[in-house]
Coordinates of C-alpha atoms in Angstrom, one line a residue:
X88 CA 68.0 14.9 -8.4
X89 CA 69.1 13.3 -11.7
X90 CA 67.2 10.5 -13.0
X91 CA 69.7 7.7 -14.0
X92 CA 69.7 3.9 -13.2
X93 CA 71.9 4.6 -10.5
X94 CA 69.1 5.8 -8.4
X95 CA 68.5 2.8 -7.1
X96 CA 70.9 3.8 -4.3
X97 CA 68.3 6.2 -2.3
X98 CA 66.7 2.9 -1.2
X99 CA 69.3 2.4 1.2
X100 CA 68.9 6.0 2.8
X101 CA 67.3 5.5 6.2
X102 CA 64.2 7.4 7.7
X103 CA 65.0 8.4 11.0
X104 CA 62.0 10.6 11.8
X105 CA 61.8 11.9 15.7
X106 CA 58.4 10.4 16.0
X107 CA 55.6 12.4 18.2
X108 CA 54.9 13.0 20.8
X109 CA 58.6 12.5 21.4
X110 CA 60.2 16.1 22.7
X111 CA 63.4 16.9 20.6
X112 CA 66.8 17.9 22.5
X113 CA 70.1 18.3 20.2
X114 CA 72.8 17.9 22.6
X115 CA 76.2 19.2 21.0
X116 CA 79.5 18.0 22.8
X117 CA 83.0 19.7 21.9
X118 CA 85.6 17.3 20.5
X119 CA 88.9 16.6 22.6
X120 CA 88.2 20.0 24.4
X121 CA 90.7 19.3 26.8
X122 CA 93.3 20.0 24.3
X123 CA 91.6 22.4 22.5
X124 CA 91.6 24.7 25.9
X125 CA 94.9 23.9 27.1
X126 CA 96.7 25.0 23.6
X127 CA 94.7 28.1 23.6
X128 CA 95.8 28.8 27.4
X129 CA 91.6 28.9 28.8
X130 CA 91.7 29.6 32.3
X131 CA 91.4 27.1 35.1
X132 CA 89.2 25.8 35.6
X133 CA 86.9 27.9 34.4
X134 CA 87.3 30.5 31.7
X135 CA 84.5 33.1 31.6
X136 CA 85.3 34.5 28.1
X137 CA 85.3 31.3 26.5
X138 CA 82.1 30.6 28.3
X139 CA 80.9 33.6 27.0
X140 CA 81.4 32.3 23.3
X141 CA 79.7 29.5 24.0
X142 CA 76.7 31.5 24.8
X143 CA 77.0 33.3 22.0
X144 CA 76.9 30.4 19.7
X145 CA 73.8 29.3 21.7
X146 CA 71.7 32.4 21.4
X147 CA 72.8 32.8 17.5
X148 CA 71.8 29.0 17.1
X149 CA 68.4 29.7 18.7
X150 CA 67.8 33.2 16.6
X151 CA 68.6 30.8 13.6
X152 CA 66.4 28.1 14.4
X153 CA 63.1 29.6 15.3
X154 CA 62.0 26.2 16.6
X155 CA 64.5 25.6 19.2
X156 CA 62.4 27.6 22.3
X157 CA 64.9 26.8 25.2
X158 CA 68.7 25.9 25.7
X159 CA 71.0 24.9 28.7
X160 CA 74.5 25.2 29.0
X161 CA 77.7 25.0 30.3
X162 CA 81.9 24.0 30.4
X163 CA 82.3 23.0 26.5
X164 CA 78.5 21.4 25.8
X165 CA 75.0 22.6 24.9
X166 CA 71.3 21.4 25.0
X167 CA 68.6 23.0 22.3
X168 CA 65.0 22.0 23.4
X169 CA 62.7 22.1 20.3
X170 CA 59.1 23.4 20.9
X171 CA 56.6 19.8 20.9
X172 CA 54.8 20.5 18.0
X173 CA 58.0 21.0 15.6
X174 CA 58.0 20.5 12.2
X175 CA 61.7 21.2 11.4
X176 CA 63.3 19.2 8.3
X177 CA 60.4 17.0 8.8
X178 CA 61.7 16.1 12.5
X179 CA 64.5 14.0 11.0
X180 CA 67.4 13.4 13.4
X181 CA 70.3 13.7 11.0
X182 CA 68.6 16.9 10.0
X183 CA 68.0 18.1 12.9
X184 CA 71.7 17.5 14.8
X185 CA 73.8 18.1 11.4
X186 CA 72.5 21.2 10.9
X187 CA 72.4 22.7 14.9
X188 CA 76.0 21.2 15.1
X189 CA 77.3 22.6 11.8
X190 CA 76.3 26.2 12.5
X191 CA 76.9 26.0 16.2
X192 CA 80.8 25.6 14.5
X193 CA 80.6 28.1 12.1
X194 CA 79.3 30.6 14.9
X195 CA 82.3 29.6 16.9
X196 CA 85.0 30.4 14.4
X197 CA 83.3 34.1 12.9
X198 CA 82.9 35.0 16.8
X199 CA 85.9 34.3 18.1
X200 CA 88.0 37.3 17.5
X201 CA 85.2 39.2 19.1
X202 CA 85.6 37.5 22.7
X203 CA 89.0 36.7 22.3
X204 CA 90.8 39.6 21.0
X205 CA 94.2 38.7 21.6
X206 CA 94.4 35.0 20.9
X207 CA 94.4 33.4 17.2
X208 CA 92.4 30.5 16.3
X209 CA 95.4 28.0 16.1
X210 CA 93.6 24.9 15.1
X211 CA 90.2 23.9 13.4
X212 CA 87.8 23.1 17.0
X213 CA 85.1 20.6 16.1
X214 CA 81.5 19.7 18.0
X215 CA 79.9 16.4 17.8
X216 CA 75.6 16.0 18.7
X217 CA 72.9 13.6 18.7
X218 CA 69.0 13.6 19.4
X219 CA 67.7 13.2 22.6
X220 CA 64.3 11.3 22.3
X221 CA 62.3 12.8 25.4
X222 CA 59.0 11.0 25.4
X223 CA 57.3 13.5 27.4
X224 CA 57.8 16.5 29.6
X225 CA 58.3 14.7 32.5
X226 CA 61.5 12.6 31.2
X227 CA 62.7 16.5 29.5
X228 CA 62.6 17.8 33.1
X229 CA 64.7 14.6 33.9
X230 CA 67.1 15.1 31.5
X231 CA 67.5 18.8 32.4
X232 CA 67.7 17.7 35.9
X233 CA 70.6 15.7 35.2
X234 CA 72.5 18.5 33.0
X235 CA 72.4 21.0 35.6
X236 CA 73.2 18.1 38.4
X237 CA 76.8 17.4 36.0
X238 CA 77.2 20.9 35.8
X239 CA 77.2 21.3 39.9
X240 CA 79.4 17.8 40.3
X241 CA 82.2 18.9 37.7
X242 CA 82.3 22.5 38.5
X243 CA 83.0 21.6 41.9
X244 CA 85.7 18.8 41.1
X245 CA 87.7 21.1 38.8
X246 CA 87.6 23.9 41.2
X247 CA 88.9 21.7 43.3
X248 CA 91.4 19.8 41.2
X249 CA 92.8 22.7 40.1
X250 CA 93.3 24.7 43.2
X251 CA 95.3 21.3 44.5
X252 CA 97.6 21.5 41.5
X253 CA 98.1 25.0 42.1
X254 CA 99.6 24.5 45.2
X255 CA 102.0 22.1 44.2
X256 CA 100.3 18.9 43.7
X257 CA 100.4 16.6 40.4
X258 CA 97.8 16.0 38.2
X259 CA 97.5 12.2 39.1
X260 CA 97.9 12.5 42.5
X261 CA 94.7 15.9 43.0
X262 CA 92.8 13.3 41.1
X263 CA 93.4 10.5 43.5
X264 CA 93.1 13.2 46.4
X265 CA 89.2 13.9 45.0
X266 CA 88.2 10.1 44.4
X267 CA 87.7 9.4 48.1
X268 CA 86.4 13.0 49.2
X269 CA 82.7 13.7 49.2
X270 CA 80.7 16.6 48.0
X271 CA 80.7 18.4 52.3
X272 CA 84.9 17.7 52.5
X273 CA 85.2 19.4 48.5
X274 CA 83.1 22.4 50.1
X275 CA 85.1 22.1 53.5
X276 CA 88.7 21.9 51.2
X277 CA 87.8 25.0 49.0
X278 CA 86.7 27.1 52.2
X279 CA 89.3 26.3 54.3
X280 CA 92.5 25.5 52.6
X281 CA 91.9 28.3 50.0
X282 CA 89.3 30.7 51.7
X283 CA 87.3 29.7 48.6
X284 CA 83.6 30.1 49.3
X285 CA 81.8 27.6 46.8
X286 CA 78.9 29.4 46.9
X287 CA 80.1 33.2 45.6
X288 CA 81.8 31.8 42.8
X289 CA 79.9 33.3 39.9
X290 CA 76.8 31.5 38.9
X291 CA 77.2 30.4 35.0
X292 CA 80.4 28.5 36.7
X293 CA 78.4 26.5 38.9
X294 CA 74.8 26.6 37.5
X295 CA 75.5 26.8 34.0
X296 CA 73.5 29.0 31.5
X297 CA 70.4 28.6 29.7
X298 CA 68.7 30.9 27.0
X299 CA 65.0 31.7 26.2
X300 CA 63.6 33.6 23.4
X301 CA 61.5 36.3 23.3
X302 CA 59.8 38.8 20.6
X303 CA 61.0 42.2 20.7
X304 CA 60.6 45.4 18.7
X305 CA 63.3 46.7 16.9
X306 CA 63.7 49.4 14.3
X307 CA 64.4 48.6 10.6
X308 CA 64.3 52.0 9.4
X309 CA 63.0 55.2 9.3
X310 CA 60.4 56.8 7.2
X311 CA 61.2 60.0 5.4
X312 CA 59.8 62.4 8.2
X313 CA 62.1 60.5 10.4
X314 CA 59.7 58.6 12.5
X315 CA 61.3 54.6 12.8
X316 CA 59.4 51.4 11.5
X317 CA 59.7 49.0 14.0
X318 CA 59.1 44.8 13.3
X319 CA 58.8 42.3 16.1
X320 CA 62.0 40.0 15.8
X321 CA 63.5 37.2 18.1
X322 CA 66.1 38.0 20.4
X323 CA 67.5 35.3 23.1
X324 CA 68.8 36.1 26.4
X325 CA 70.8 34.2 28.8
X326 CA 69.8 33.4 32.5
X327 CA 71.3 31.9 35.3
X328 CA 69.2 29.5 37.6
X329 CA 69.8 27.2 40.6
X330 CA 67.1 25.0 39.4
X331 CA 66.4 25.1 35.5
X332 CA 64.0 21.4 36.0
X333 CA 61.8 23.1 38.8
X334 CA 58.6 24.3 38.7
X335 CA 58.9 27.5 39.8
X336 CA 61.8 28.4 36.7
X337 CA 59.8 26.5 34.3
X338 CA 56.4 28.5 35.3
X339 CA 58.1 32.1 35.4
X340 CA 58.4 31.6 31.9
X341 CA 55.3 31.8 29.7
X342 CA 56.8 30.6 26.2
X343 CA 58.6 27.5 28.5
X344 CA 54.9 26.4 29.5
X345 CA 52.8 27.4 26.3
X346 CA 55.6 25.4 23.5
X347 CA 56.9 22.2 25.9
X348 CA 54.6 21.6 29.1
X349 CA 54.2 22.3 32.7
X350 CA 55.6 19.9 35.1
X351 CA 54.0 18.4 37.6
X352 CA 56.3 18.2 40.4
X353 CA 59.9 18.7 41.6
X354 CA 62.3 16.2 40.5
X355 CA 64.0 14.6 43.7
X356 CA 65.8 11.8 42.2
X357 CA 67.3 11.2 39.0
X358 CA 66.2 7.7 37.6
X359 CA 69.1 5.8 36.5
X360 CA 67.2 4.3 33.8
X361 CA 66.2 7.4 31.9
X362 CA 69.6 8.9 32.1
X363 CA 71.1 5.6 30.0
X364 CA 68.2 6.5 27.4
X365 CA 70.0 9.7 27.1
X366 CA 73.1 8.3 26.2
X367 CA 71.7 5.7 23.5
X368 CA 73.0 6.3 20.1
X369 CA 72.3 4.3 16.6
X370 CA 75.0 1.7 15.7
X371 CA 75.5 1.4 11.6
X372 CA 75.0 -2.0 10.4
X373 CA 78.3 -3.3 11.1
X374 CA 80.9 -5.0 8.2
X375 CA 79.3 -1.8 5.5
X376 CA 80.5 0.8 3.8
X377 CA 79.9 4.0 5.5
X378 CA 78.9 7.2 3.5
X379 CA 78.9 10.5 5.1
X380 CA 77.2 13.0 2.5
X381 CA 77.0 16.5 3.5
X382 CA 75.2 19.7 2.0
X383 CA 75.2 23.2 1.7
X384 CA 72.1 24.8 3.8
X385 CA 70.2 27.4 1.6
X386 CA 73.6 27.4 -0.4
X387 CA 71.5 29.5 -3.6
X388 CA 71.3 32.3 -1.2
X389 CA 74.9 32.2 0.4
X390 CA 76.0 31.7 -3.1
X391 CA 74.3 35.0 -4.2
X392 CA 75.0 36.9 -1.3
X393 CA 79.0 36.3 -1.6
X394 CA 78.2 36.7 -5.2
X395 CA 79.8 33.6 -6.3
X396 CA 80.3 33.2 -10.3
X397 CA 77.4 31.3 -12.5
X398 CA 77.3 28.3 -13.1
X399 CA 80.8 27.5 -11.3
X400 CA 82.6 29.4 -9.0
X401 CA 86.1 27.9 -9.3
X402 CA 87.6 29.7 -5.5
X403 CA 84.4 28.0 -3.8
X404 CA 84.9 24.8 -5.5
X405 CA 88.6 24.7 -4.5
X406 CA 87.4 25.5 -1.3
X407 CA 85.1 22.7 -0.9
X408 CA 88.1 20.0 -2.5
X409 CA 90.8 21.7 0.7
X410 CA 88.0 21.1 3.1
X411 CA 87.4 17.8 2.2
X412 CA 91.2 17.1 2.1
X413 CA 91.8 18.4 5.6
X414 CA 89.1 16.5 7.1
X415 CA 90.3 13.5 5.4
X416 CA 93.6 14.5 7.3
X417 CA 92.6 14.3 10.3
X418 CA 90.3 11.4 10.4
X419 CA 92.4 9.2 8.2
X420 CA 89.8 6.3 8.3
X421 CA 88.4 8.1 5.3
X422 CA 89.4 5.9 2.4
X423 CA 87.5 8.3 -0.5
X424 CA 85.7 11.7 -1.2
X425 CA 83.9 12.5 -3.8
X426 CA 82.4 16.5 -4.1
X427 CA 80.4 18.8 -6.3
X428 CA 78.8 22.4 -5.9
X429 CA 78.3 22.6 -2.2
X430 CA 78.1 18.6 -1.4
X431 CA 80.6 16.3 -0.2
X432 CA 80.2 12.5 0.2
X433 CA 83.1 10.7 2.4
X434 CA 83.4 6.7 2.4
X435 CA 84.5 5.5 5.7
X436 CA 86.6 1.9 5.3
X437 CA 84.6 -0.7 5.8
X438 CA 85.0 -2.4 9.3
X439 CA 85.7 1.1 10.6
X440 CA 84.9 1.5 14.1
X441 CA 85.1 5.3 14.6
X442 CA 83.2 7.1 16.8
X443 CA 81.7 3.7 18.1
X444 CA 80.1 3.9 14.6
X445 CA 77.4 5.6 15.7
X446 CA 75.4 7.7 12.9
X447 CA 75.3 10.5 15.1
X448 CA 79.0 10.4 16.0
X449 CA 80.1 9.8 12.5
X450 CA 77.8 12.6 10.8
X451 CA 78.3 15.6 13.3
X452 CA 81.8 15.1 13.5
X453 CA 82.9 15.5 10.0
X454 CA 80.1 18.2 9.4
X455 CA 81.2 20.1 11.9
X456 CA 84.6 19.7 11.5
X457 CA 83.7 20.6 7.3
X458 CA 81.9 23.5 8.7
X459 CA 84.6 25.0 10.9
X460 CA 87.5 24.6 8.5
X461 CA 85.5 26.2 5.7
X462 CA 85.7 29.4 8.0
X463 CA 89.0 29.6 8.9
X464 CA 89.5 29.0 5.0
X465 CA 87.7 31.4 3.7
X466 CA 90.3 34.3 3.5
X467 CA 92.9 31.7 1.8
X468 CA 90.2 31.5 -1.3
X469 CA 88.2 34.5 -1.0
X470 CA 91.0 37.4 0.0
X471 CA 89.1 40.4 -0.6
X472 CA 85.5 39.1 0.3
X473 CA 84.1 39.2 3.7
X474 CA 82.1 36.0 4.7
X475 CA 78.7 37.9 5.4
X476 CA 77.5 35.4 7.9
X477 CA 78.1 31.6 8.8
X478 CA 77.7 29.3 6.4
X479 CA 75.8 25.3 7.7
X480 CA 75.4 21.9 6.7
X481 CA 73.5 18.9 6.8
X482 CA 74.4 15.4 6.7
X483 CA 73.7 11.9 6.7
X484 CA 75.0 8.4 6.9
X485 CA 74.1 5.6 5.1
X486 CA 75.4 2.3 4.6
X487 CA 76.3 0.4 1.7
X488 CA 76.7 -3.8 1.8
X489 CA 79.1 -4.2 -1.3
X490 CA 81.8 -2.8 -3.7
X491 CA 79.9 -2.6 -6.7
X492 CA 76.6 -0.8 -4.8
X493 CA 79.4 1.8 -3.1
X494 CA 80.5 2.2 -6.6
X495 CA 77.2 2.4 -7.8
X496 CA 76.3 5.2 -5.4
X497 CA 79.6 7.3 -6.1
X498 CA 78.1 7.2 -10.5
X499 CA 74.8 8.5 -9.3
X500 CA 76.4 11.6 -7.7
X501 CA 78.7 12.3 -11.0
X502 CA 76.2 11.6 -13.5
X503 CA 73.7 14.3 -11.2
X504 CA 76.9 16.3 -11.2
X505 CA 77.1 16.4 -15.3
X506 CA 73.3 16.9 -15.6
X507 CA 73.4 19.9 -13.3
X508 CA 75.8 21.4 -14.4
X509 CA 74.8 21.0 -18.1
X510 CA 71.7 22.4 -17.5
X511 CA 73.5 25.0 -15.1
X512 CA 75.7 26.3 -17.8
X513 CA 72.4 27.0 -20.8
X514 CA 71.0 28.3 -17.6
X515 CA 73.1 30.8 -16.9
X516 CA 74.5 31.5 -20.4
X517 CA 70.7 32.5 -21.1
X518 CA 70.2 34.3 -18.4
X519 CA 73.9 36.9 -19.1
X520 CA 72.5 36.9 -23.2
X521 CA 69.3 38.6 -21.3
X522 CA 66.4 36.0 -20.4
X523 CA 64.9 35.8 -17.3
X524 CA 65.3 33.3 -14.9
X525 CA 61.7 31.9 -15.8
X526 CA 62.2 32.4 -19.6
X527 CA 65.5 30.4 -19.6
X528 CA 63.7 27.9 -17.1
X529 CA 60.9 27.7 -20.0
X530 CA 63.6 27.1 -22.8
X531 CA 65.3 24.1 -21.3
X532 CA 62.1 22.6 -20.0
X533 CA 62.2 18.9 -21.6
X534 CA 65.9 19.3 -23.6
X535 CA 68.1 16.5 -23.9
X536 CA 71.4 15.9 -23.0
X537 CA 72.2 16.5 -27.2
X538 CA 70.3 19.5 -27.1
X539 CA 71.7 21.5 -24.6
X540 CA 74.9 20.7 -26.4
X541 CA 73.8 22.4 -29.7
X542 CA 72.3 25.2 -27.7
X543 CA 75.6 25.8 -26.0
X544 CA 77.7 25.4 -29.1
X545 CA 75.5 27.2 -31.8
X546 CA 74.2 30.2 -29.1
X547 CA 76.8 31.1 -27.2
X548 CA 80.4 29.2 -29.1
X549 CA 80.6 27.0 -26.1
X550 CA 81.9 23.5 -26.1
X551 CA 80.6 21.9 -23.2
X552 CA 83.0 18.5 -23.5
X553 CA 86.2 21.6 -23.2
X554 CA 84.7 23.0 -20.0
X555 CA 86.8 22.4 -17.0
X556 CA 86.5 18.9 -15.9
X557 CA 86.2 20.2 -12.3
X558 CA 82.9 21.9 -13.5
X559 CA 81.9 18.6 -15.6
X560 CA 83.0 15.5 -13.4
X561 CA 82.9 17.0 -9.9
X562 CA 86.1 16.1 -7.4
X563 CA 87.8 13.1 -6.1
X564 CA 90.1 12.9 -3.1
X565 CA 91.4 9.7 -1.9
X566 CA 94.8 8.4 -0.1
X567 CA 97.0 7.9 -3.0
X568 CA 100.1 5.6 -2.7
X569 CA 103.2 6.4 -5.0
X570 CA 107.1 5.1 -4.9
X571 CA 108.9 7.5 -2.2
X572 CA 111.8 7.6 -5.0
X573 CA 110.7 7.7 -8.2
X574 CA 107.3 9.1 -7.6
X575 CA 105.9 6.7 -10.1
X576 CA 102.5 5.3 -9.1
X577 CA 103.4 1.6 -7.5
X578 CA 100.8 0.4 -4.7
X579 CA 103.5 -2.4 -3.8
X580 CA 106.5 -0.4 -3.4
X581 CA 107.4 1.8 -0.2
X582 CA 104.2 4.7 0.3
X583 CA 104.4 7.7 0.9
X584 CA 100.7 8.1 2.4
X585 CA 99.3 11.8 0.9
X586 CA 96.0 12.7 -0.5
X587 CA 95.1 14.0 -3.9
X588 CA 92.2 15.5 -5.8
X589 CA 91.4 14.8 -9.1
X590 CA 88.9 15.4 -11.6
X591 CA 88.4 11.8 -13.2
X592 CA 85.4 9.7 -14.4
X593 CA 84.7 7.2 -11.5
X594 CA 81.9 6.0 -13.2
X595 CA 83.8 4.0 -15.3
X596 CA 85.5 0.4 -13.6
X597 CA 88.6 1.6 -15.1
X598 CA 89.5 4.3 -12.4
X599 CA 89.0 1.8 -9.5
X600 CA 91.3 -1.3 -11.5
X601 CA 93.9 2.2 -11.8
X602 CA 93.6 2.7 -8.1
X603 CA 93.0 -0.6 -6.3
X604 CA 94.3 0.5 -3.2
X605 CA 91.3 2.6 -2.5
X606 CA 89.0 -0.3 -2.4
X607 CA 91.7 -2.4 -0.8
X608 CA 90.5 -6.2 -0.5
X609 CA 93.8 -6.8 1.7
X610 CA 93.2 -4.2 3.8
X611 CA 89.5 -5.1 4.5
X612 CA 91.0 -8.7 5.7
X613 CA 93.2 -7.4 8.2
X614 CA 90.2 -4.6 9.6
X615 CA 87.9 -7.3 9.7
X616 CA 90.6 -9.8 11.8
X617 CA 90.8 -7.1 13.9
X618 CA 86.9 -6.1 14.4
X619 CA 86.6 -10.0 14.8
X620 CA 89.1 -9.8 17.7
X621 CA 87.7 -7.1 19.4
X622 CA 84.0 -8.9 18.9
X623 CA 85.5 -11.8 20.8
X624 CA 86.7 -9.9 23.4
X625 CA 83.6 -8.2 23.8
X626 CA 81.8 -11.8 24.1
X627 CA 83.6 -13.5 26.4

């Protein structure tokens, strides 16, 4: 990072480590799957190909993440079980969930032509996940328990549901049916109104699916007398069990009992108390600013391997900036964006209530949402390059108490933008005049901001200040308000709500007294009258 005396800001970055012995789930949720299925005509109530892609997500997830040793899953969610002694991004949570959740996504989008060959991708689908803090095998067997339980409840609802709808029924009226019937009269309804035998429907339907990992050989090449070199490598595979929390699953598998635990005994009933620990989620400190930054994973590598342009690639940052405008779009209680290279930071208004304003909520949302419309983008910016494999992200959230530290954070991300990308551009310029990396490394080592100036200017004809200001002062996309006659830029006139991206110095107090209305004071009265409302409700 750039040193400036806007660094203060880190000290309000949280450390949310996953303590040991704590056992790490990553539970990822789709988002309004509902609707997601029913415009892409799924089957009812179960649809085995889009089951399928799940699964394939899941086992690419787990062949990415080495540490993730054991996954369950089924209808539009997943569980990843980490091994106990992980390591991973330093066990933080955002880490953790951000980046599972992100290229979960990504997987999603580049597989789905494979499983569904004749249906296009009409809309960008989106996952949201949090950490599950199991403090010891015997609460993991728990939560698994109660997984594969949900999986056996809903399965048998919908079948049911839908069959009743089927044969004439309304929606409202199946559902009112099922309230009052228990789990013998479902089985009873299924086999002898619709000759339905629960138990032959096919088992990821009613048991779900879950993945293990194991080392196999496979061949890499061949050696010149044509005999193959072959490399262990991981490769997951997908079971179906009746009982994924027993002990006789759990001890058929080696890996399952070498990386987690044995259990001890059968699970017989679900304590009530453990399953609300599953469902706890941090709250942000409420009446803050929000900021949901996100960053390219190992983006030096994807950059090199899609061969984008040194220093700035101007398709990937344009890219980036259409992202960040679509997910500002859809979640329109993003007031501000500010982007550079492959990081995006969102500000989230104040007394914003999203997603219960839950960290986890907030920050795998939007990175997943990021992730899966920088997929289906791809072709719009990059025609004639094919996206060589899924591209992830991490994220966090932190909160901000005022104005001028929001504003104060947004400077410390421009000024490390301009110091980057100064250094960037001697960087590379050395590197195309025939230096290597380490020699032009060696040259800059200890130049000023003045001397990297000169070196661009008397080596290589280069005037940094008449370099795109996209390349120099990063991106800025906010909800601009303008006169739905004349155009002209009036924040009390009638609005025309769209969002624009501009290239601008934010640093200065100038751009915010030129755009007020991001920043709105009046605005922050009326959401706080209304989260004081819904507090009092709460209360009494």
């Amino acid at each position: 990072m750039a040193n400036s005396k806007y660094e203060y800001v880190k000290l309000f970055e949280d450390d949310d480590e996953v303590m040991l012995p704590n056992l790490i789930v990553v539970r990822v949720v789709a988002l309004d799957f509902r609707r997601f299925s029913e415009v892409h005509g799924f089957v009812k109530p179960n649809d085995e190909k889009a089951l399928e892609l799940m699964n394939c997500c899941a086992m690419a997830t787990m062949e990415m993440f080495s540490d993730v040793i054991f996954s369950y899953g089924f209808n539009d969610e997943y569980s990843f079980v980490f091994k106990k002694t992980s390591k991973f991004y330093q066990r933080r949570a955002s880490k953790l969930y951000s980046l599972v959740v992100s290229f979960f996504t990504s997987v999603y989008i580049t597989k789905w032509q494979d499983v569904f060959l004749q249906k296009n991708l009409r809309y960008a689908p989106s996952f949201r996940a949090h950490v599950v803090r199991c403090a010891s095998i015997e609460v993991l067997q728990v939560y698994l328990a109660w997984r594969q339980q949900f999986c056996h409840i809903s399965n048998l609802d919908n079948t049911c549901f839908w069959k009743l709808v089927e044969c004439g029924k309304t929606d409202r009226e199946a559902q009112d049916f099922l309230k009052v019937t228990e789990k013998k009269e479902k089985h009873e309804l299924l086999f002898q109104k619709f000759n339905i035998n629960y138990a032959n429907l096919s088992a990821i339907f009613r048991q779900g699916s879950c993945i293990l990992t194991t080392k196999v050989e496979d061949i890499v090449k061949y050696h010149e007398d044509g005999t193959p070199v072959k490399r262990l490598r991981r490769k997951a595979t997908v079971i179906h069990s009746p009982n994924i929390a027993g002990r006789k699953f759990w001890n058929e598998h080696s890996i399952l009992l070498k990386e987690l635990g044995a259990f001890a005994t059968d699970v017989d009933k679900i304590n009530p108390d453990y399953v609300r620990s599953f469902q706890v989620e941090k709250t942000l400190m409420p009446c803050t600013w929000v900021v949901i930054r996100i960053d390219g994973c190992h983006f030096h590598r994807f950059s090199e391997v899609h061969a984008f342009e040194k220093p700035n690639d101007e398709h990937a940052l344009n890219l980036m900036n259409s992202c960040a405008v679509a997910v500002m779009e859809k979640l329109p209680d993003l007031v501000f964006s500010y982007g550079v290279s492959d990081e995006y930071s969102f500000v989230l208004k104040r007394y914003s209530q999203i997603y219960g304003r839950t960290a986890s909520g907030m920050v795998s949302a939007i990175v997943s949402l990021f992730s899966s419309l920088y997929v289906m983008k791809w072709r719009e910016f990059f025609p004639h390059k094919e996206l060589k494999y899924p591209p992830s992200f991490d994220g966090r959230a932190v909160c901000y108490p005022s104005d001028e530290v929001l504003r104060d954070y947004l400077a410390w991300r421009q000024v490390d933008c301009h110091i980057n990308n100064q250094y960037n551009t001697c960087f590379w310029e050395l590197v195309k005049s025939g230096k290597s990396k380490s020699e032009a490394q060696a040259c800059l080592k200890g130049t000023q901001t003045q001397e990297k100036e000169l070196l661009l200017h008397s080596r290589f004809n280069i005037s940094y200040n008449e370099l795109p200001l996209m390349f120099r002062q990063g991106s800025s996309a906010f909800w601009d308000k303008k006169d739905a006659t004349t155009g002209d830029k009036n924040p009390d006139a009638c609005c025309e709500r769209k969002i624009v991206v501009v290239h601008s110095n934010i640093i200065e107090r100038s751009f915010w007294e030129d755009h007020p209305w991001i920043l709105d004071k009046e605005a922050w009265i009326l959401d706080k009258e209304a989260w004081i409302r819904d507090k009092a409700a709460w209360l009494f």
